[in-house]
Each structure stands twice: as structure tokens, then as C-alpha cells.
Amino acid sequence: MSLNYNCANVLVVIQMMSKRQLVVLAMLVSVIMTAAPVSAMFAQGQVQATPAEQLVEVADRAEQQVKNLIDLVYDNETALDKIEEVGLLDALENNVTLYGEGVGNLTAAHDALEAEDYEGAVDYATEALSIFREVFSSIHMILEDAGLQKCELVDCQGLLEAMTRQLQRIDRLREILPEDAPDEIKQLLDDAEALLDINAARALLLEGKATEVISNLQEAKDLISQVHDYLKEQAEENNAWRIDGYCERVRERIRERFRNGNQSGIDFADVLESLGYQSENQFMETLENMIQTAKGNRENFKNALQDLDEIGQMVQEMDQAMTQKMNQHMNGSGSGSNGDNSGGNGLGNGNIGSNYGRGSGGNGQ
């Protein structure tokens, strides 16, 4: 179950949920928290949010959308006049008061998170979501009764919500942007943030200048995309460097194994034959082909890790067979302990490809 909603409008989902369903959602979150407590899971260097934190984040988004709607209504004198004409101004004000109660619950949810009271955070966030759902639905009914449901007022809300989502994206990018990132990359985020001034956009919308707001939003999204592309390129370069380094270590290690064995007068022909290779050259050619395949998958890190896993298994199998052969040779000379040490320092300490993946996979996606 995922609580990290990426839909364009969180409250479209929340509005469709009854209060009973919200309570069930909170219970499910509690079950998840009990069954899978906070763990050290990482994604691109960031700690993964707990279910409680994700639910509070959903409530944050819902609060912002209700706030945008309320602000648009109160900033539009024509809308207020029409609402007053149908006798619903008091109902609107009551909903604003109820919205304030929801904000209070959301604040309490954040306080509970800071105190690591995750059950309390879930309870407060659920209550906040229930209130925001009620307010959102009620205000839309008021707008509909006042003949405003189909007017540009609601479309304007969607624009402001889209700008809010981009501002949240900027915050996330700033969190993961390296400190040594070029100044021009950081400036892109500053420029995008300036284009996403919510107050300025609201003023433009009230003047009927929606086209200008849309233009600013699109320009900001283009700037943000440039930063995202930069981070993606950096990740790919880092992964390429790790893949190349790993392959070089594997290649050099097995070469050293053959070299040491040959210098000691050990014939690995029977070892190679038992694993399906006619010669050392054939094995090295096979290894090299697999390495080139892995390097060719650098842009798809998941596939590259699978290739590295296969390389690790193949090299480990050969290494273990060669180690056994060297041990037999050394035991014949009364030096078995040295052979054991040689094996222990080699590649026979686990699946190399898998170990690599567990160590570095988080930075590649």
C-alpha cells in the first residue's frame, strides 16, 4: 500500500472518501507501522519516510489545496457578492473556521512526528484530512449554489495547486542537490521559485491574466527539469565510475590468480575444462564480453547490476576451483595453510555482483 500520492489533486481522492474510510486508512497505517517499524532504507541518499510521515504529507497537500480555494474565493469580490446573494456567506465563513480547526490538527500531527509519537501523528492527520475533505466539499457546493462552479475561479485553483506542487519539487531537489553543484544549477531553482510566486499569481488571475500565469508555470517547470536532468546525469556518471571500477578489480583479480598459478607451475587446464572452457584465453574472452555488456547497460543501472551479479557468480566459481587446485598443489609441498589464506583473500567471500548491488544500488535509480 502506498500513501505517497502523486495524483494531480489529492483532495479529489480525499473528497471521495467517507470519514469511515479515512479511519480505516489510519488503521491500515497503524498496522503497517506495527508490522514494519522504521528501518534504515535509503533512496538516493534520503531516508525513506515512515507511513505516518507520508500520511501527514498527504494532509499537508490537502491543506494547501483548501487554502488556495479559500484564498481565491475571498480575493474575488464578484464571487463573494454572488455567495452573499444566495445567503451562503455565513456558511462559507463557518467552513473557514472549520478549516482552521483542521490546520490545528495538522500542526498537532507535525508536533507528534517530532516527538516520534507516530500513532498520535496518524490520528491527528486523519482528523485533519476528514475536516479538509468536509470543507473542500462544502465550499464547492457553495460555489455551485452561487453559480460559480463552472467559472474560471475553479480553474484558477488548479493553476495555483500546480504551482504549489512545483514549489514542493524545488524543495526536494534542493535537499538532494550536492553542495558542490555548480552555481548556475542552483540559480535555476532560484529563478524557478521566483516564477512560482503564489501571491503574484493570484493577483494576475484576479486581473484575468491566466495566460501569463500559465507561461510562468511552464517556464518554471522547464528550469526545474534542467536541474533534474543534471542530477540524473550525475547519478549515471557515478554509476558508470562504480561499474568500471568494479569490473577492473574483477578482471585484475582473476588475471592475478592465473599469473600466480602459472608462476607456481600449476596447470589449470583440468579446472577450465570442468567449467566448460578450453583455455585461459577463452575464459578471459568470455569475462571480457560480459564486462562490456554490463558497461553497455550503465544507463539502466538495474540491468547493469544483474550483469554484475552474473559476472560475480562466474568469477567466484572459477576462483574457488582455482583455489582448490592451488591448495592441492601446495599441500603436496607441505604448505596447505598458505593455500587456505590465498582463497580467503580472493573472490570467494560471497556473490560479488549482489554485494555490489546492495552497496551502491540506492544511488542509481
Coordinates of C-alpha atoms in Angstrom, one line a residue:
M1 CA 0.0 0.0 0.0
S2 CA 1.4 3.4 -0.9
L3 CA 0.5 6.6 0.9
N4 CA 2.7 8.8 -1.3
Y5 CA 0.0 10.1 -3.6
N6 CA 1.3 11.6 -6.8
C7 CA -2.1 12.4 -8.3
A8 CA -2.7 15.9 -9.6
N9 CA -5.3 16.7 -7.0
V10 CA -5.1 14.9 -3.6
L11 CA -8.5 16.2 -2.5
V12 CA -10.2 14.7 -5.4
V13 CA -9.3 11.4 -3.8
I14 CA -10.0 12.6 -0.2
Q15 CA -13.3 14.1 -1.2
M16 CA -14.5 10.7 -2.5
M17 CA -13.6 9.0 0.9
S18 CA -16.0 8.9 3.7
K19 CA -15.0 9.6 7.3
R20 CA -15.2 5.9 7.9
Q21 CA -12.8 5.2 5.1
L22 CA -10.4 7.7 6.5
V23 CA -10.5 6.0 9.8
V24 CA -9.8 2.7 8.0
L25 CA -6.9 4.3 6.2
A26 CA -5.5 5.4 9.6
M27 CA -5.9 1.8 11.0
L28 CA -4.1 0.4 8.0
V29 CA -1.2 2.8 8.5
S30 CA -1.0 1.7 12.2
V31 CA -0.9 -1.9 11.0
I32 CA 1.9 -1.1 8.6
M33 CA 3.8 0.7 11.3
T34 CA 3.5 -2.3 13.7
A35 CA 4.4 -4.9 11.1
A36 CA 7.3 -2.9 9.6
P37 CA 8.8 -0.4 12.0
V38 CA 11.1 2.4 10.9
S39 CA 14.1 0.9 9.0
A40 CA 17.3 2.2 7.6
M41 CA 16.1 2.2 4.0
F42 CA 17.6 4.7 1.7
A43 CA 16.8 6.1 -1.8
Q44 CA 19.2 8.5 -3.5
G45 CA 20.8 9.2 -0.1
Q46 CA 17.5 10.2 1.5
V47 CA 15.9 8.3 4.4
Q48 CA 12.5 6.8 3.3
A49 CA 9.5 8.4 5.1
T50 CA 7.6 6.3 7.6
P51 CA 3.9 5.6 6.9
A52 CA 2.9 8.3 9.5
E53 CA 5.1 10.9 7.8
Q54 CA 3.6 10.0 4.4
L55 CA 0.1 10.4 5.8
V56 CA 1.0 13.8 7.3
E57 CA 2.4 14.8 3.9
V58 CA -0.9 13.9 2.2
A59 CA -2.7 16.1 4.8
D60 CA -0.2 18.9 4.1
R61 CA -1.1 18.8 0.4
A62 CA -4.8 18.7 1.2
E63 CA -4.5 21.7 3.5
Q64 CA -2.7 23.7 0.8
Q65 CA -5.4 23.0 -1.8
V66 CA -8.2 24.0 0.6
K67 CA -6.2 27.2 1.5
N68 CA -5.8 28.0 -2.2
L69 CA -9.6 27.6 -2.8
I70 CA -10.5 29.8 0.2
D71 CA -8.0 32.5 -0.8
L72 CA -9.3 32.6 -4.3
V73 CA -12.9 33.0 -3.1
Y74 CA -12.1 35.8 -0.6
D75 CA -9.9 37.6 -3.1
N76 CA -12.7 37.7 -5.7
E77 CA -15.3 40.3 -4.8
T78 CA -17.6 39.1 -7.5
A79 CA -17.6 35.6 -6.1
L80 CA -18.3 36.9 -2.6
D81 CA -21.2 39.0 -3.8
K82 CA -22.8 36.1 -5.6
I83 CA -22.3 33.9 -2.5
E84 CA -23.9 36.6 -0.3
E85 CA -26.8 37.0 -2.8
V86 CA -27.8 33.3 -2.2
G87 CA -27.4 33.7 1.5
L88 CA -24.4 31.4 1.9
L89 CA -21.8 33.8 3.2
D90 CA -22.2 32.6 6.8
A91 CA -21.9 29.0 5.6
L92 CA -18.6 30.0 3.9
E93 CA -17.3 31.7 7.0
N94 CA -18.2 28.6 9.1
N95 CA -16.2 26.4 6.7
V96 CA -13.3 28.8 7.0
T97 CA -13.5 28.4 10.8
L98 CA -13.7 24.6 10.4
Y99 CA -10.6 24.8 8.1
G100 CA -8.8 26.5 11.0
E101 CA -9.6 23.5 13.2
G102 CA -8.1 21.2 10.6
V103 CA -4.9 23.3 10.5
G104 CA -4.8 22.9 14.3
N105 CA -5.0 19.1 13.9
L106 CA -2.3 19.2 11.2
T107 CA 0.0 21.2 13.4
A108 CA -0.5 18.7 16.2
A109 CA 0.3 15.9 13.8
H110 CA 3.6 17.6 12.9
D111 CA 4.4 18.0 16.7
A112 CA 3.6 14.3 17.2
L113 CA 6.0 13.4 14.5
E114 CA 8.8 15.4 16.1
A115 CA 8.1 13.6 19.3
E116 CA 8.2 10.3 17.4
D117 CA 4.6 9.7 18.5
Y118 CA 3.6 8.1 15.2
E119 CA 0.2 6.8 16.4
G120 CA -0.7 10.3 17.6
A121 CA 0.5 11.7 14.3
V122 CA -1.7 9.3 12.3
D123 CA -4.7 10.2 14.5
Y124 CA -4.3 13.9 14.1
A125 CA -3.5 13.7 10.4
T126 CA -6.6 11.6 9.8
E127 CA -8.8 14.1 11.7
A128 CA -7.3 16.9 9.7
L129 CA -7.9 15.1 6.4
S130 CA -11.5 14.5 7.4
I131 CA -12.0 18.2 8.1
F132 CA -10.3 19.3 4.9
R133 CA -12.5 16.8 3.0
E134 CA -15.6 18.3 4.5
V135 CA -14.6 21.9 4.0
F136 CA -13.5 21.2 0.4
S137 CA -16.8 19.5 -0.5
S138 CA -18.9 22.2 1.3
I139 CA -17.2 25.1 -0.4
H140 CA -17.6 23.5 -3.8
M141 CA -21.3 23.1 -3.0
I142 CA -21.5 26.8 -2.0
L143 CA -19.8 27.7 -5.3
E144 CA -22.2 25.6 -7.3
D145 CA -25.3 27.0 -5.5
A146 CA -23.9 30.5 -6.2
G147 CA -23.4 29.7 -9.9
L148 CA -19.6 29.7 -9.6
Q149 CA -18.8 26.0 -10.0
K150 CA -18.1 26.3 -13.8
C151 CA -16.5 29.7 -13.7
E152 CA -12.7 30.5 -14.0
L153 CA -12.5 30.6 -10.3
V154 CA -12.2 26.8 -10.0
D155 CA -9.7 26.7 -13.0
C156 CA -7.6 29.2 -11.2
Q157 CA -7.4 27.0 -8.2
G158 CA -6.0 24.2 -10.3
L159 CA -3.2 26.5 -11.6
L160 CA -2.3 27.5 -8.0
E161 CA -2.2 23.9 -7.0
A162 CA 0.1 23.1 -9.9
M163 CA 2.4 25.9 -8.8
T164 CA 2.4 24.6 -5.3
R165 CA 3.4 21.1 -6.5
Q166 CA 6.4 22.6 -8.4
L167 CA 7.5 24.6 -5.3
Q168 CA 7.4 21.3 -3.4
R169 CA 9.5 19.7 -6.1
I170 CA 12.0 22.6 -5.8
D171 CA 12.3 21.8 -2.1
R172 CA 13.0 18.2 -2.7
L173 CA 15.6 19.0 -5.4
R174 CA 17.4 21.3 -3.0
E175 CA 17.6 18.6 -0.4
I176 CA 19.4 16.2 -2.7
L177 CA 21.4 18.7 -4.7
P178 CA 25.1 18.2 -3.8
E179 CA 26.8 21.1 -2.0
D180 CA 29.4 21.3 -4.8
A181 CA 26.8 21.6 -7.5
P182 CA 27.5 24.5 -10.0
D183 CA 26.1 27.9 -9.1
E184 CA 24.2 28.0 -12.4
I185 CA 22.3 24.9 -11.4
K186 CA 21.4 26.3 -8.0
Q187 CA 20.4 29.6 -9.7
L188 CA 17.9 27.6 -11.9
L189 CA 16.0 26.7 -8.8
D190 CA 16.0 30.2 -7.5
D191 CA 14.7 31.5 -10.9
A192 CA 12.0 28.9 -10.9
E193 CA 10.9 29.7 -7.4
A194 CA 10.6 33.4 -8.4
L195 CA 8.4 32.4 -11.2
L196 CA 6.2 30.5 -8.9
D197 CA 5.2 33.3 -6.6
I198 CA 1.8 32.3 -5.4
N199 CA 0.7 35.7 -4.3
A200 CA 1.7 37.3 -7.5
A201 CA 0.0 34.6 -9.5
R202 CA -3.2 35.1 -7.5
A203 CA -3.2 38.8 -8.3
L204 CA -2.6 38.1 -12.0
L205 CA -5.5 35.6 -12.0
L206 CA -7.8 38.1 -10.4
E207 CA -6.9 40.5 -13.2
G208 CA -7.8 37.8 -15.8
K209 CA -4.2 37.2 -16.8
A210 CA -4.3 33.4 -16.6
T211 CA -2.2 33.1 -19.8
E212 CA 0.7 34.9 -18.0
V213 CA 0.4 32.6 -15.0
I214 CA 0.4 29.6 -17.3
S215 CA 3.5 30.9 -19.1
N216 CA 5.4 31.4 -15.8
L217 CA 4.4 27.9 -14.6
Q218 CA 5.7 26.3 -17.8
E219 CA 9.0 28.3 -17.7
A220 CA 9.5 27.3 -14.1
K221 CA 8.8 23.6 -15.0
D222 CA 11.4 23.8 -17.8
L223 CA 14.0 25.2 -15.3
I224 CA 13.2 22.5 -12.8
S225 CA 13.6 19.8 -15.5
Q226 CA 17.1 21.1 -16.3
V227 CA 18.1 20.6 -12.6
H228 CA 16.5 17.1 -12.7
D229 CA 18.5 16.3 -15.8
Y230 CA 21.7 17.4 -14.1
L231 CA 21.1 15.2 -11.2
K232 CA 20.3 12.2 -13.5
E233 CA 23.5 12.8 -15.4
Q234 CA 25.5 13.0 -12.2
A235 CA 24.0 9.7 -11.0
E236 CA 24.7 8.0 -14.3
E237 CA 28.3 9.2 -14.2
N238 CA 28.8 8.0 -10.7
N239 CA 27.3 4.6 -11.5
A240 CA 29.5 4.3 -14.6
W241 CA 32.5 5.1 -12.5
R242 CA 31.5 2.4 -10.0
I243 CA 30.8 -0.2 -12.6
D244 CA 34.1 0.4 -14.4
G245 CA 36.0 0.2 -11.1
Y246 CA 34.3 -3.0 -10.1
C247 CA 34.9 -4.6 -13.5
E248 CA 38.5 -3.6 -13.4
R249 CA 39.0 -5.2 -10.0
V250 CA 37.4 -8.4 -11.0
R251 CA 39.4 -8.5 -14.2
E252 CA 42.7 -7.9 -12.4
R253 CA 42.0 -10.3 -9.6
I254 CA 41.3 -13.3 -11.9
R255 CA 44.4 -12.4 -14.0
E256 CA 46.5 -12.4 -10.9
R257 CA 45.1 -15.8 -10.0
F258 CA 46.1 -17.2 -13.3
R259 CA 49.5 -15.5 -13.2
N260 CA 50.3 -16.7 -9.7
G261 CA 49.3 -20.2 -10.6
N262 CA 51.3 -20.3 -13.7
Q263 CA 54.4 -19.0 -11.9
S264 CA 54.0 -21.8 -9.4
G265 CA 53.9 -24.3 -12.2
I266 CA 50.1 -25.1 -11.7
D267 CA 48.3 -26.4 -14.8
F268 CA 44.7 -25.1 -14.7
A269 CA 43.6 -27.0 -17.8
D270 CA 41.5 -29.5 -15.9
V271 CA 39.9 -26.7 -13.9
L272 CA 39.0 -24.8 -17.0
E273 CA 37.7 -27.9 -18.8
S274 CA 35.5 -28.8 -15.8
L275 CA 33.8 -25.4 -16.1
G276 CA 33.4 -25.6 -19.9
Y277 CA 36.4 -23.6 -21.1
Q278 CA 39.1 -24.9 -23.4
S279 CA 41.7 -22.4 -22.3
E280 CA 42.5 -19.4 -20.1
N281 CA 42.1 -17.1 -23.1
Q282 CA 38.6 -18.4 -23.8
F283 CA 37.6 -17.8 -20.2
M284 CA 39.1 -14.2 -20.3
E285 CA 37.3 -13.5 -23.6
T286 CA 34.0 -14.7 -22.0
L287 CA 34.6 -12.5 -19.0
E288 CA 35.5 -9.5 -21.1
N289 CA 32.3 -9.9 -23.2
M290 CA 30.2 -10.0 -20.0
I291 CA 32.0 -6.9 -18.7
Q292 CA 31.3 -5.0 -21.9
T293 CA 27.6 -6.0 -21.7
A294 CA 27.5 -4.6 -18.1
K295 CA 29.1 -1.4 -19.2
G296 CA 26.7 -1.1 -22.1
N297 CA 23.9 -1.1 -19.5
R298 CA 25.2 1.8 -17.5
E299 CA 22.2 3.9 -18.2
N300 CA 19.9 1.1 -16.9
F301 CA 21.5 0.5 -13.6
K302 CA 19.1 -2.3 -12.6
N303 CA 20.2 -4.3 -15.7
A304 CA 23.8 -3.5 -15.1
L305 CA 23.5 -4.9 -11.5
Q306 CA 22.1 -8.1 -12.9
D307 CA 25.1 -8.3 -15.3
L308 CA 27.5 -7.7 -12.5
D309 CA 25.8 -10.4 -10.5
E310 CA 26.4 -12.9 -13.3
I311 CA 30.0 -11.8 -13.6
G312 CA 30.4 -12.2 -9.9
Q313 CA 29.0 -15.7 -9.9
M314 CA 31.1 -16.8 -12.8
V315 CA 34.4 -15.4 -11.4
Q316 CA 33.6 -16.8 -7.9
E317 CA 33.1 -20.2 -9.3
M318 CA 36.3 -20.1 -11.2
D319 CA 38.2 -18.6 -8.3
Q320 CA 37.0 -21.3 -5.9
A321 CA 38.0 -24.1 -8.4
M322 CA 41.4 -22.5 -8.9
T323 CA 41.9 -22.1 -5.1
Q324 CA 41.1 -25.7 -4.6
K325 CA 43.7 -26.6 -7.3
M326 CA 46.3 -24.4 -5.7
N327 CA 45.6 -25.9 -2.3
Q328 CA 46.2 -29.4 -3.7
H329 CA 49.4 -28.3 -5.2
M330 CA 50.6 -26.5 -2.0
N331 CA 49.5 -29.4 0.2
G332 CA 51.8 -31.6 -1.9
S333 CA 54.6 -29.3 -0.9
G334 CA 53.5 -29.2 2.8
S335 CA 52.1 -25.6 2.6
G336 CA 48.4 -26.1 2.8
S337 CA 47.7 -23.3 5.2
N338 CA 49.0 -20.8 2.8
G339 CA 46.7 -22.1 0.2
D340 CA 43.7 -21.5 2.5
N341 CA 44.8 -18.0 3.2
S342 CA 45.0 -17.3 -0.5
G343 CA 41.5 -18.5 -1.0
G344 CA 40.2 -16.4 1.9
N345 CA 41.7 -13.2 0.4
G346 CA 40.3 -13.8 -3.0
L347 CA 36.9 -13.6 -4.5
G348 CA 35.4 -16.5 -2.6
N349 CA 33.6 -14.3 0.0
G350 CA 30.2 -14.1 -1.4
N351 CA 28.3 -13.1 -4.6
I352 CA 30.3 -10.1 -5.8
G353 CA 27.6 -8.8 -8.2
S354 CA 25.0 -8.9 -5.4
N355 CA 27.2 -7.3 -2.9
Y356 CA 27.9 -4.5 -5.3
G357 CA 24.2 -4.0 -5.9
R358 CA 23.4 -3.8 -2.2
G359 CA 26.2 -1.4 -1.6
S360 CA 25.5 1.0 -4.4
G361 CA 22.1 0.4 -5.9
G362 CA 20.4 3.2 -3.9
N363 CA 22.2 5.9 -5.9
G364 CA 21.5 4.6 -9.3
Q365 CA 17.8 5.0 -9.8

